[in-house]
Amino acid sequence: MKKIWLKHYPKNISPTINSLKFNSIIDLMKNSSSLFPDHTAFTNLNTRLSYKKIDRYSEKFGAYLQNQLSITKRSKVAIMLPNLLTYPVALFGSYLAGAIVININPLFKGREIESALNDSGAETIIVLDRFVSELEPVVKNTLIKNIIVCRVTDLLSPIMSALIKTVFFFKGPKISLNNDYLLFSDTLKNSYLRKNIFLENKNIALLQYTGGTTGKSKAAVLTHGNILANIEQLNTWVGPIVVPGKESIITALPLYHIFSFTVNLMYFYSIGSNNILVTNPRDLKSFINTLKKNKFTVITGVNTLFNLLLTSSSFKKINFNALKFTVGGGMSVLSSTAKKWKKITGVDITQGYGLTETAPIVSVNIISEPFNGTIGPPMPSTDISIRDEKNNELNINQEGELCVKGPQVMSEYWNNPEETKNSFTDDGFFKTGDIAIINENGSLKIVDRKKDMIISSGFNVYPNEIEDYVSQHPDVRECGVIGVNDSNRGESIKLFIVKEEKKLGEIEVINFCKRGLAVYKIPKKVIFIDEIPKNNVGKILRRKLREF
């Protein structure tokens, strides 16, 4: 397929990116600290930290990791934190020590945490005290040697720290920490010298977990080069619009999610922005207050988040004069949502598309264009191919699997050569599993998903994982899962069960799911049926389940 999208690129956007400016994320971080030392880097819970302070704290933390915990190049450090000031310090400090980072979703239950830690081989984990209760029972089954515990109050101003201690931001049981735990606050009190570590583009930066088609999560291996390339691609796209040192971005999507990690954290850090971290966007009142207090120029989100904000009468009263653009990713943005957003904010939602395996951006609409329901043209230096089942390339407006090649695409899945082989074409394109078309203007549109993956509130959910867990209930004979359209979440999860015992009810099933699955994986509806429809080899026929 000829790169027809290049004909429709704006004249001020190059079709390719130049060679990367930095060898590693460390170089990017140090460059920003040097260029914008006194600018605000992060704002969270009425506390601001400058680039200079982020650099100093990160150096302290990196030195502690090296000198006290013997972290060095290729050591694996897991981070299990929400959007708090401790996240960027833990991340940059880990890179300064030379480590590979594993993002762990704080919403994970014990079994999910254990799976990720064991698969990655992480020996150190940084976790918020409120989530220790899920980690504690399974840590003995992992290779974890060091547990560094953060508190919400860490790095906050004295006034906010005192206030948070009085009114806990996170509800939950009070955690009693024993001597086996290290406190994040103590790690910053050292006077160690950090040993310089030279990292290259080819070195692994992230093991980023995504759902597996077999029900087992797998980690995309993302190098420093993959992430830096995606940052450069994004800069080529929005560089003419943003002003270094002058932007303020609202980060309500979790930083452990690859979209927020690369776009909000890494890219906007590289241009000296004020990153306004929203720790708990579900607390709508607090979220709206944050928006009112801060003159923001960019906001990113998923359809669910935009819908949540649009339900608030207070949101409509915010002054949006400074807002330059809004980016929607992680899940499809509904045209109804985009229309309401434009009416209230005066700014269109610019929709893009990406995957964990592509660090994440593959395509994005031109910022100045109105919402059109597509996911835009491929990014600079990105090649795409629409293929049929026999791997033949298709033409304009023909539906086929979207395949991607570019410097942002991962090279492999961690310790999973079979899955890696199955995920790439013979000529090196990554098979996304999404059915798409490319129109005559060079814009892509997702029309269906080849795989069974469900996207619920922007998170990837695989039916097999839920089926595997639910089938462990003694009163469940067999089960099947599908995603159904949900105007708020994108898709919600519908669970079908064949009962072993007649007494089993929906509430008991939901409670069982709550004990072992992250909240976004919990079914919204449970249907009891006599038989799960299957094909002649026993595979669940999900299309038949949709007929119920």
JSON list of N, CA, C and O in Angstrom, two decimals, residues 71-119:
[
{"chain": "A", "resi": 71, "resn": "ILE", "atom": "N", "xyz": [20.97, -2.10, 43.43]},
{"chain": "A", "resi": 71, "resn": "ILE", "atom": "CA", "xyz": [20.32, -2.02, 42.13]},
{"chain": "A", "resi": 71, "resn": "ILE", "atom": "C", "xyz": [21.34, -1.55, 41.10]},
{"chain": "A", "resi": 71, "resn": "ILE", "atom": "O", "xyz": [22.08, -0.59, 41.34]},
{"chain": "A", "resi": 72, "resn": "THR", "atom": "N", "xyz": [21.36, -2.22, 39.98]},
{"chain": "A", "resi": 72, "resn": "THR", "atom": "CA", "xyz": [22.30, -1.84, 38.93]},
{"chain": "A", "resi": 72, "resn": "THR", "atom": "C", "xyz": [21.64, -2.03, 37.58]},
{"chain": "A", "resi": 72, "resn": "THR", "atom": "O", "xyz": [20.42, -2.27, 37.50]},
{"chain": "A", "resi": 73, "resn": "LYS", "atom": "N", "xyz": [22.41, -1.92, 36.51]},
{"chain": "A", "resi": 73, "resn": "LYS", "atom": "CA", "xyz": [21.87, -2.06, 35.17]},
{"chain": "A", "resi": 73, "resn": "LYS", "atom": "C", "xyz": [21.19, -3.42, 35.02]},
{"chain": "A", "resi": 73, "resn": "LYS", "atom": "O", "xyz": [21.73, -4.45, 35.41]},
{"chain": "A", "resi": 74, "resn": "ARG", "atom": "N", "xyz": [19.95, -3.38, 34.51]},
{"chain": "A", "resi": 74, "resn": "ARG", "atom": "CA", "xyz": [19.11, -4.56, 34.25]},
{"chain": "A", "resi": 74, "resn": "ARG", "atom": "C", "xyz": [18.43, -5.12, 35.50]},
{"chain": "A", "resi": 74, "resn": "ARG", "atom": "O", "xyz": [17.69, -6.09, 35.41]},
{"chain": "A", "resi": 75, "resn": "SER", "atom": "N", "xyz": [18.66, -4.52, 36.69]},
{"chain": "A", "resi": 75, "resn": "SER", "atom": "CA", "xyz": [17.84, -4.90, 37.85]},
{"chain": "A", "resi": 75, "resn": "SER", "atom": "C", "xyz": [16.40, -4.51, 37.55]},
{"chain": "A", "resi": 75, "resn": "SER", "atom": "O", "xyz": [16.15, -3.55, 36.81]},
{"chain": "A", "resi": 76, "resn": "LYS", "atom": "N", "xyz": [15.46, -5.23, 38.14]},
{"chain": "A", "resi": 76, "resn": "LYS", "atom": "CA", "xyz": [14.05, -4.96, 37.84]},
{"chain": "A", "resi": 76, "resn": "LYS", "atom": "C", "xyz": [13.34, -4.39, 39.06]},
{"chain": "A", "resi": 76, "resn": "LYS", "atom": "O", "xyz": [13.34, -5.00, 40.12]},
{"chain": "A", "resi": 77, "resn": "VAL", "atom": "N", "xyz": [12.75, -3.22, 38.85]},
{"chain": "A", "resi": 77, "resn": "VAL", "atom": "CA", "xyz": [12.05, -2.51, 39.92]},
{"chain": "A", "resi": 77, "resn": "VAL", "atom": "C", "xyz": [10.58, -2.33, 39.53]},
{"chain": "A", "resi": 77, "resn": "VAL", "atom": "O", "xyz": [10.29, -1.75, 38.48]},
{"chain": "A", "resi": 78, "resn": "ALA", "atom": "N", "xyz": [9.68, -2.85, 40.34]},
{"chain": "A", "resi": 78, "resn": "ALA", "atom": "CA", "xyz": [8.25, -2.69, 40.09]},
{"chain": "A", "resi": 78, "resn": "ALA", "atom": "C", "xyz": [7.74, -1.45, 40.81]},
{"chain": "A", "resi": 78, "resn": "ALA", "atom": "O", "xyz": [8.14, -1.17, 41.94]},
{"chain": "A", "resi": 79, "resn": "ILE", "atom": "N", "xyz": [6.87, -0.71, 40.16]},
{"chain": "A", "resi": 79, "resn": "ILE", "atom": "CA", "xyz": [6.26, 0.49, 40.75]},
{"chain": "A", "resi": 79, "resn": "ILE", "atom": "C", "xyz": [4.75, 0.30, 40.76]},
{"chain": "A", "resi": 79, "resn": "ILE", "atom": "O", "xyz": [4.13, 0.08, 39.72]},
{"chain": "A", "resi": 80, "resn": "MET", "atom": "N", "xyz": [4.17, 0.39, 41.96]},
{"chain": "A", "resi": 80, "resn": "MET", "atom": "CA", "xyz": [2.74, 0.16, 42.14]},
{"chain": "A", "resi": 80, "resn": "MET", "atom": "C", "xyz": [2.14, 1.38, 42.84]},
{"chain": "A", "resi": 80, "resn": "MET", "atom": "O", "xyz": [1.82, 1.36, 44.02]},
{"chain": "A", "resi": 81, "resn": "LEU", "atom": "N", "xyz": [2.03, 2.47, 42.07]},
{"chain": "A", "resi": 81, "resn": "LEU", "atom": "CA", "xyz": [1.60, 3.75, 42.64]},
{"chain": "A", "resi": 81, "resn": "LEU", "atom": "C", "xyz": [0.55, 4.42, 41.76]},
{"chain": "A", "resi": 81, "resn": "LEU", "atom": "O", "xyz": [0.61, 4.33, 40.53]},
{"chain": "A", "resi": 82, "resn": "PRO", "atom": "N", "xyz": [-0.38, 5.13, 42.37]},
{"chain": "A", "resi": 82, "resn": "PRO", "atom": "CA", "xyz": [-1.30, 5.98, 41.60]},
{"chain": "A", "resi": 82, "resn": "PRO", "atom": "C", "xyz": [-0.61, 7.30, 41.25]},
{"chain": "A", "resi": 82, "resn": "PRO", "atom": "O", "xyz": [0.59, 7.44, 41.45]},
{"chain": "A", "resi": 83, "resn": "ASN", "atom": "N", "xyz": [-1.37, 8.26, 40.75]},
{"chain": "A", "resi": 83, "resn": "ASN", "atom": "CA", "xyz": [-0.80, 9.56, 40.36]},
{"chain": "A", "resi": 83, "resn": "ASN", "atom": "C", "xyz": [-0.48, 10.42, 41.59]},
{"chain": "A", "resi": 83, "resn": "ASN", "atom": "O", "xyz": [-1.29, 11.23, 42.02]},
{"chain": "A", "resi": 84, "resn": "LEU", "atom": "N", "xyz": [0.69, 10.22, 42.12]},
{"chain": "A", "resi": 84, "resn": "LEU", "atom": "CA", "xyz": [1.20, 10.99, 43.24]},
{"chain": "A", "resi": 84, "resn": "LEU", "atom": "C", "xyz": [2.59, 11.51, 42.88]},
{"chain": "A", "resi": 84, "resn": "LEU", "atom": "O", "xyz": [3.22, 11.03, 41.93]},
{"chain": "A", "resi": 85, "resn": "LEU", "atom": "N", "xyz": [3.08, 12.48, 43.65]},
{"chain": "A", "resi": 85, "resn": "LEU", "atom": "CA", "xyz": [4.40, 13.04, 43.38]},
{"chain": "A", "resi": 85, "resn": "LEU", "atom": "C", "xyz": [5.51, 12.00, 43.50]},
{"chain": "A", "resi": 85, "resn": "LEU", "atom": "O", "xyz": [6.59, 12.15, 42.92]},
{"chain": "A", "resi": 86, "resn": "THR", "atom": "N", "xyz": [5.24, 10.95, 44.26]},
{"chain": "A", "resi": 86, "resn": "THR", "atom": "CA", "xyz": [6.25, 9.89, 44.42]},
{"chain": "A", "resi": 86, "resn": "THR", "atom": "C", "xyz": [6.48, 9.11, 43.13]},
{"chain": "A", "resi": 86, "resn": "THR", "atom": "O", "xyz": [7.55, 8.54, 42.94]},
{"chain": "A", "resi": 87, "resn": "TYR", "atom": "N", "xyz": [5.47, 9.06, 42.24]},
{"chain": "A", "resi": 87, "resn": "TYR", "atom": "CA", "xyz": [5.63, 8.25, 41.02]},
{"chain": "A", "resi": 87, "resn": "TYR", "atom": "C", "xyz": [6.80, 8.72, 40.14]},
{"chain": "A", "resi": 87, "resn": "TYR", "atom": "O", "xyz": [7.69, 7.92, 39.82]},
{"chain": "A", "resi": 88, "resn": "PRO", "atom": "N", "xyz": [6.84, 9.99, 39.70]},
{"chain": "A", "resi": 88, "resn": "PRO", "atom": "CA", "xyz": [7.96, 10.39, 38.84]},
{"chain": "A", "resi": 88, "resn": "PRO", "atom": "C", "xyz": [9.31, 10.26, 39.52]},
{"chain": "A", "resi": 88, "resn": "PRO", "atom": "O", "xyz": [10.31, 9.93, 38.87]},
{"chain": "A", "resi": 89, "resn": "VAL", "atom": "N", "xyz": [9.38, 10.52, 40.83]},
{"chain": "A", "resi": 89, "resn": "VAL", "atom": "CA", "xyz": [10.65, 10.38, 41.55]},
{"chain": "A", "resi": 89, "resn": "VAL", "atom": "C", "xyz": [11.08, 8.92, 41.59]},
{"chain": "A", "resi": 89, "resn": "VAL", "atom": "O", "xyz": [12.26, 8.59, 41.36]},
{"chain": "A", "resi": 90, "resn": "ALA", "atom": "N", "xyz": [10.14, 8.02, 41.87]},
{"chain": "A", "resi": 90, "resn": "ALA", "atom": "CA", "xyz": [10.45, 6.59, 41.89]},
{"chain": "A", "resi": 90, "resn": "ALA", "atom": "C", "xyz": [10.88, 6.12, 40.50]},
{"chain": "A", "resi": 90, "resn": "ALA", "atom": "O", "xyz": [11.84, 5.33, 40.36]},
{"chain": "A", "resi": 91, "resn": "LEU", "atom": "N", "xyz": [10.20, 6.60, 39.48]},
{"chain": "A", "resi": 91, "resn": "LEU", "atom": "CA", "xyz": [10.52, 6.20, 38.10]},
{"chain": "A", "resi": 91, "resn": "LEU", "atom": "C", "xyz": [11.89, 6.70, 37.67]},
{"chain": "A", "resi": 91, "resn": "LEU", "atom": "O", "xyz": [12.76, 5.92, 37.26]},
{"chain": "A", "resi": 92, "resn": "PHE", "atom": "N", "xyz": [12.10, 8.02, 37.78]},
{"chain": "A", "resi": 92, "resn": "PHE", "atom": "CA", "xyz": [13.38, 8.58, 37.34]},
{"chain": "A", "resi": 92, "resn": "PHE", "atom": "C", "xyz": [14.54, 8.06, 38.19]},
{"chain": "A", "resi": 92, "resn": "PHE", "atom": "O", "xyz": [15.63, 7.81, 37.69]},
{"chain": "A", "resi": 93, "resn": "GLY", "atom": "N", "xyz": [14.30, 7.91, 39.50]},
{"chain": "A", "resi": 93, "resn": "GLY", "atom": "CA", "xyz": [15.33, 7.38, 40.37]},
{"chain": "A", "resi": 93, "resn": "GLY", "atom": "C", "xyz": [15.73, 5.96, 39.98]},
{"chain": "A", "resi": 93, "resn": "GLY", "atom": "O", "xyz": [16.91, 5.59, 40.01]},
{"chain": "A", "resi": 94, "resn": "SER", "atom": "N", "xyz": [14.74, 5.17, 39.60]},
{"chain": "A", "resi": 94, "resn": "SER", "atom": "CA", "xyz": [15.01, 3.79, 39.17]},
{"chain": "A", "resi": 94, "resn": "SER", "atom": "C", "xyz": [15.86, 3.78, 37.89]},
{"chain": "A", "resi": 94, "resn": "SER", "atom": "O", "xyz": [16.80, 2.99, 37.76]},
{"chain": "A", "resi": 95, "resn": "TYR", "atom": "N", "xyz": [15.53, 4.67, 36.96]},
{"chain": "A", "resi": 95, "resn": "TYR", "atom": "CA", "xyz": [16.33, 4.75, 35.73]},
{"chain": "A", "resi": 95, "resn": "TYR", "atom": "C", "xyz": [17.74, 5.26, 36.02]},
{"chain": "A", "resi": 95, "resn": "TYR", "atom": "O", "xyz": [18.71, 4.79, 35.40]},
{"chain": "A", "resi": 96, "resn": "LEU", "atom": "N", "xyz": [17.86, 6.21, 36.93]},
{"chain": "A", "resi": 96, "resn": "LEU", "atom": "CA", "xyz": [19.19, 6.72, 37.29]},
{"chain": "A", "resi": 96, "resn": "LEU", "atom": "C", "xyz": [20.06, 5.63, 37.90]},
{"chain": "A", "resi": 96, "resn": "LEU", "atom": "O", "xyz": [21.29, 5.66, 37.79]},
{"chain": "A", "resi": 97, "resn": "ALA", "atom": "N", "xyz": [19.41, 4.65, 38.53]},
{"chain": "A", "resi": 97, "resn": "ALA", "atom": "CA", "xyz": [20.16, 3.51, 39.09]},
{"chain": "A", "resi": 97, "resn": "ALA", "atom": "C", "xyz": [20.45, 2.45, 38.03]},
{"chain": "A", "resi": 97, "resn": "ALA", "atom": "O", "xyz": [21.22, 1.52, 38.28]},
{"chain": "A", "resi": 98, "resn": "GLY", "atom": "N", "xyz": [19.83, 2.60, 36.86]},
{"chain": "A", "resi": 98, "resn": "GLY", "atom": "CA", "xyz": [20.06, 1.66, 35.76]},
{"chain": "A", "resi": 98, "resn": "GLY", "atom": "C", "xyz": [18.99, 0.60, 35.61]},
{"chain": "A", "resi": 98, "resn": "GLY", "atom": "O", "xyz": [19.12, -0.30, 34.76]},
{"chain": "A", "resi": 99, "resn": "ALA", "atom": "N", "xyz": [17.93, 0.66, 36.39]},
{"chain": "A", "resi": 99, "resn": "ALA", "atom": "CA", "xyz": [16.95, -0.42, 36.45]},
{"chain": "A", "resi": 99, "resn": "ALA", "atom": "C", "xyz": [16.00, -0.46, 35.26]},
{"chain": "A", "resi": 99, "resn": "ALA", "atom": "O", "xyz": [15.81, 0.53, 34.54]},
{"chain": "A", "resi": 100, "resn": "ILE", "atom": "N", "xyz": [15.39, -1.62, 35.10]},
{"chain": "A", "resi": 100, "resn": "ILE", "atom": "CA", "xyz": [14.24, -1.81, 34.21]},
{"chain": "A", "resi": 100, "resn": "ILE", "atom": "C", "xyz": [12.99, -1.66, 35.08]},
{"chain": "A", "resi": 100, "resn": "ILE", "atom": "O", "xyz": [12.93, -2.23, 36.18]},
{"chain": "A", "resi": 101, "resn": "VAL", "atom": "N", "xyz": [12.01, -0.91, 34.62]},
{"chain": "A", "resi": 101, "resn": "VAL", "atom": "CA", "xyz": [10.82, -0.65, 35.42]},
{"chain": "A", "resi": 101, "resn": "VAL", "atom": "C", "xyz": [9.65, -1.52, 34.97]},
{"chain": "A", "resi": 101, "resn": "VAL", "atom": "O", "xyz": [9.45, -1.74, 33.78]},
{"chain": "A", "resi": 102, "resn": "ILE", "atom": "N", "xyz": [8.91, -2.03, 35.95]},
{"chain": "A", "resi": 102, "resn": "ILE", "atom": "CA", "xyz": [7.67, -2.76, 35.69]},
{"chain": "A", "resi": 102, "resn": "ILE", "atom": "C", "xyz": [6.53, -2.00, 36.34]},
{"chain": "A", "resi": 102, "resn": "ILE", "atom": "O", "xyz": [6.51, -1.82, 37.56]},
{"chain": "A", "resi": 103, "resn": "ASN", "atom": "N", "xyz": [5.61, -1.51, 35.54]},
{"chain": "A", "resi": 103, "resn": "ASN", "atom": "CA", "xyz": [4.44, -0.82, 36.08]},
{"chain": "A", "resi": 103, "resn": "ASN", "atom": "C", "xyz": [3.41, -1.84, 36.54]},
{"chain": "A", "resi": 103, "resn": "ASN", "atom": "O", "xyz": [3.00, -2.71, 35.76]},
{"chain": "A", "resi": 104, "resn": "ILE", "atom": "N", "xyz": [3.01, -1.74, 37.80]},
{"chain": "A", "resi": 104, "resn": "ILE", "atom": "CA", "xyz": [1.98, -2.62, 38.34]},
{"chain": "A", "resi": 104, "resn": "ILE", "atom": "C", "xyz": [0.75, -1.78, 38.66]},
{"chain": "A", "resi": 104, "resn": "ILE", "atom": "O", "xyz": [0.83, -0.80, 39.40]},
{"chain": "A", "resi": 105, "resn": "ASN", "atom": "N", "xyz": [-0.38, -2.17, 38.12]},
{"chain": "A", "resi": 105, "resn": "ASN", "atom": "CA", "xyz": [-1.63, -1.46, 38.38]},
{"chain": "A", "resi": 105, "resn": "ASN", "atom": "C", "xyz": [-2.00, -1.58, 39.85]},
{"chain": "A", "resi": 105, "resn": "ASN", "atom": "O", "xyz": [-2.17, -2.69, 40.36]},
{"chain": "A", "resi": 106, "resn": "PRO", "atom": "N", "xyz": [-2.15, -0.46, 40.59]},
{"chain": "A", "resi": 106, "resn": "PRO", "atom": "CA", "xyz": [-2.51, -0.54, 42.01]},
{"chain": "A", "resi": 106, "resn": "PRO", "atom": "C", "xyz": [-3.88, -1.17, 42.26]},
{"chain": "A", "resi": 106, "resn": "PRO", "atom": "O", "xyz": [-4.20, -1.54, 43.39]},
{"chain": "A", "resi": 107, "resn": "LEU", "atom": "N", "xyz": [-4.69, -1.28, 41.20]},
{"chain": "A", "resi": 107, "resn": "LEU", "atom": "CA", "xyz": [-6.00, -1.90, 41.34]},
{"chain": "A", "resi": 107, "resn": "LEU", "atom": "C", "xyz": [-5.92, -3.42, 41.31]},
{"chain": "A", "resi": 107, "resn": "LEU", "atom": "O", "xyz": [-6.90, -4.11, 41.60]},
{"chain": "A", "resi": 108, "resn": "PHE", "atom": "N", "xyz": [-4.75, -3.95, 40.98]},
{"chain": "A", "resi": 108, "resn": "PHE", "atom": "CA", "xyz": [-4.58, -5.40, 40.90]},
{"chain": "A", "resi": 108, "resn": "PHE", "atom": "C", "xyz": [-4.83, -6.06, 42.25]},
{"chain": "A", "resi": 108, "resn": "PHE", "atom": "O", "xyz": [-4.48, -5.53, 43.30]},
{"chain": "A", "resi": 109, "resn": "LYS", "atom": "N", "xyz": [-5.40, -7.25, 42.19]},
{"chain": "A", "resi": 109, "resn": "LYS", "atom": "CA", "xyz": [-5.55, -8.10, 43.36]},
{"chain": "A", "resi": 109, "resn": "LYS", "atom": "C", "xyz": [-4.29, -8.95, 43.51]},
{"chain": "A", "resi": 109, "resn": "LYS", "atom": "O", "xyz": [-3.45, -9.02, 42.62]},
{"chain": "A", "resi": 110, "resn": "GLY", "atom": "N", "xyz": [-4.20, -9.63, 44.65]},
{"chain": "A", "resi": 110, "resn": "GLY", "atom": "CA", "xyz": [-2.99, -10.39, 44.97]},
{"chain": "A", "resi": 110, "resn": "GLY", "atom": "C", "xyz": [-2.54, -11.33, 43.89]},
{"chain": "A", "resi": 110, "resn": "GLY", "atom": "O", "xyz": [-1.35, -11.37, 43.53]},
{"chain": "A", "resi": 111, "resn": "ARG", "atom": "N", "xyz": [-3.45, -12.11, 43.32]},
{"chain": "A", "resi": 111, "resn": "ARG", "atom": "CA", "xyz": [-3.07, -13.09, 42.30]},
{"chain": "A", "resi": 111, "resn": "ARG", "atom": "C", "xyz": [-2.52, -12.42, 41.05]},
{"chain": "A", "resi": 111, "resn": "ARG", "atom": "O", "xyz": [-1.61, -12.95, 40.40]},
{"chain": "A", "resi": 112, "resn": "GLU", "atom": "N", "xyz": [-3.05, -11.23, 40.71]},
{"chain": "A", "resi": 112, "resn": "GLU", "atom": "CA", "xyz": [-2.58, -10.50, 39.54]},
{"chain": "A", "resi": 112, "resn": "GLU", "atom": "C", "xyz": [-1.20, -9.90, 39.79]},
{"chain": "A", "resi": 112, "resn": "GLU", "atom": "O", "xyz": [-0.34, -9.89, 38.91]},
{"chain": "A", "resi": 113, "resn": "ILE", "atom": "N", "xyz": [-0.99, -9.40, 41.01]},
{"chain": "A", "resi": 113, "resn": "ILE", "atom": "CA", "xyz": [0.31, -8.86, 41.40]},
{"chain": "A", "resi": 113, "resn": "ILE", "atom": "C", "xyz": [1.36, -9.97, 41.35]},
{"chain": "A", "resi": 113, "resn": "ILE", "atom": "O", "xyz": [2.46, -9.81, 40.80]},
{"chain": "A", "resi": 114, "resn": "GLU", "atom": "N", "xyz": [1.02, -11.10, 41.94]},
{"chain": "A", "resi": 114, "resn": "GLU", "atom": "CA", "xyz": [1.95, -12.24, 42.00]},
{"chain": "A", "resi": 114, "resn": "GLU", "atom": "C", "xyz": [2.36, -12.68, 40.60]},
{"chain": "A", "resi": 114, "resn": "GLU", "atom": "O", "xyz": [3.54, -12.95, 40.34]},
{"chain": "A", "resi": 115, "resn": "SER", "atom": "N", "xyz": [1.40, -12.74, 39.69]},
{"chain": "A", "resi": 115, "resn": "SER", "atom": "CA", "xyz": [1.68, -13.17, 38.32]},
{"chain": "A", "resi": 115, "resn": "SER", "atom": "C", "xyz": [2.68, -12.24, 37.63]},
{"chain": "A", "resi": 115, "resn": "SER", "atom": "O", "xyz": [3.66, -12.68, 37.03]},
{"chain": "A", "resi": 116, "resn": "ALA", "atom": "N", "xyz": [2.46, -10.92, 37.76]},
{"chain": "A", "resi": 116, "resn": "ALA", "atom": "CA", "xyz": [3.34, -9.94, 37.11]},
{"chain": "A", "resi": 116, "resn": "ALA", "atom": "C", "xyz": [4.75, -9.96, 37.72]},
{"chain": "A", "resi": 116, "resn": "ALA", "atom": "O", "xyz": [5.75, -9.88, 37.01]},
{"chain": "A", "resi": 117, "resn": "LEU", "atom": "N", "xyz": [4.80, -10.06, 39.04]},
{"chain": "A", "resi": 117, "resn": "LEU", "atom": "CA", "xyz": [6.11, -10.07, 39.71]},
{"chain": "A", "resi": 117, "resn": "LEU", "atom": "C", "xyz": [6.91, -11.31, 39.36]},
{"chain": "A", "resi": 117, "resn": "LEU", "atom": "O", "xyz": [8.12, -11.24, 39.12]},
{"chain": "A", "resi": 118, "resn": "ASN", "atom": "N", "xyz": [6.26, -12.44, 39.31]},
{"chain": "A", "resi": 118, "resn": "ASN", "atom": "CA", "xyz": [6.97, -13.67, 39.00]},
{"chain": "A", "resi": 118, "resn": "ASN", "atom": "C", "xyz": [7.40, -13.73, 37.54]},
{"chain": "A", "resi": 118, "resn": "ASN", "atom": "O", "xyz": [8.50, -14.18, 37.22]},
{"chain": "A", "resi": 119, "resn": "ASP", "atom": "N", "xyz": [6.54, -13.27, 36.65]},
{"chain": "A", "resi": 119, "resn": "ASP", "atom": "CA", "xyz": [6.89, -13.30, 35.24]},
{"chain": "A", "resi": 119, "resn": "ASP", "atom": "C", "xyz": [8.05, -12.36, 34.94]},
{"chain": "A", "resi": 119, "resn": "ASP", "atom": "O", "xyz": [8.94, -12.69, 34.16]}
]
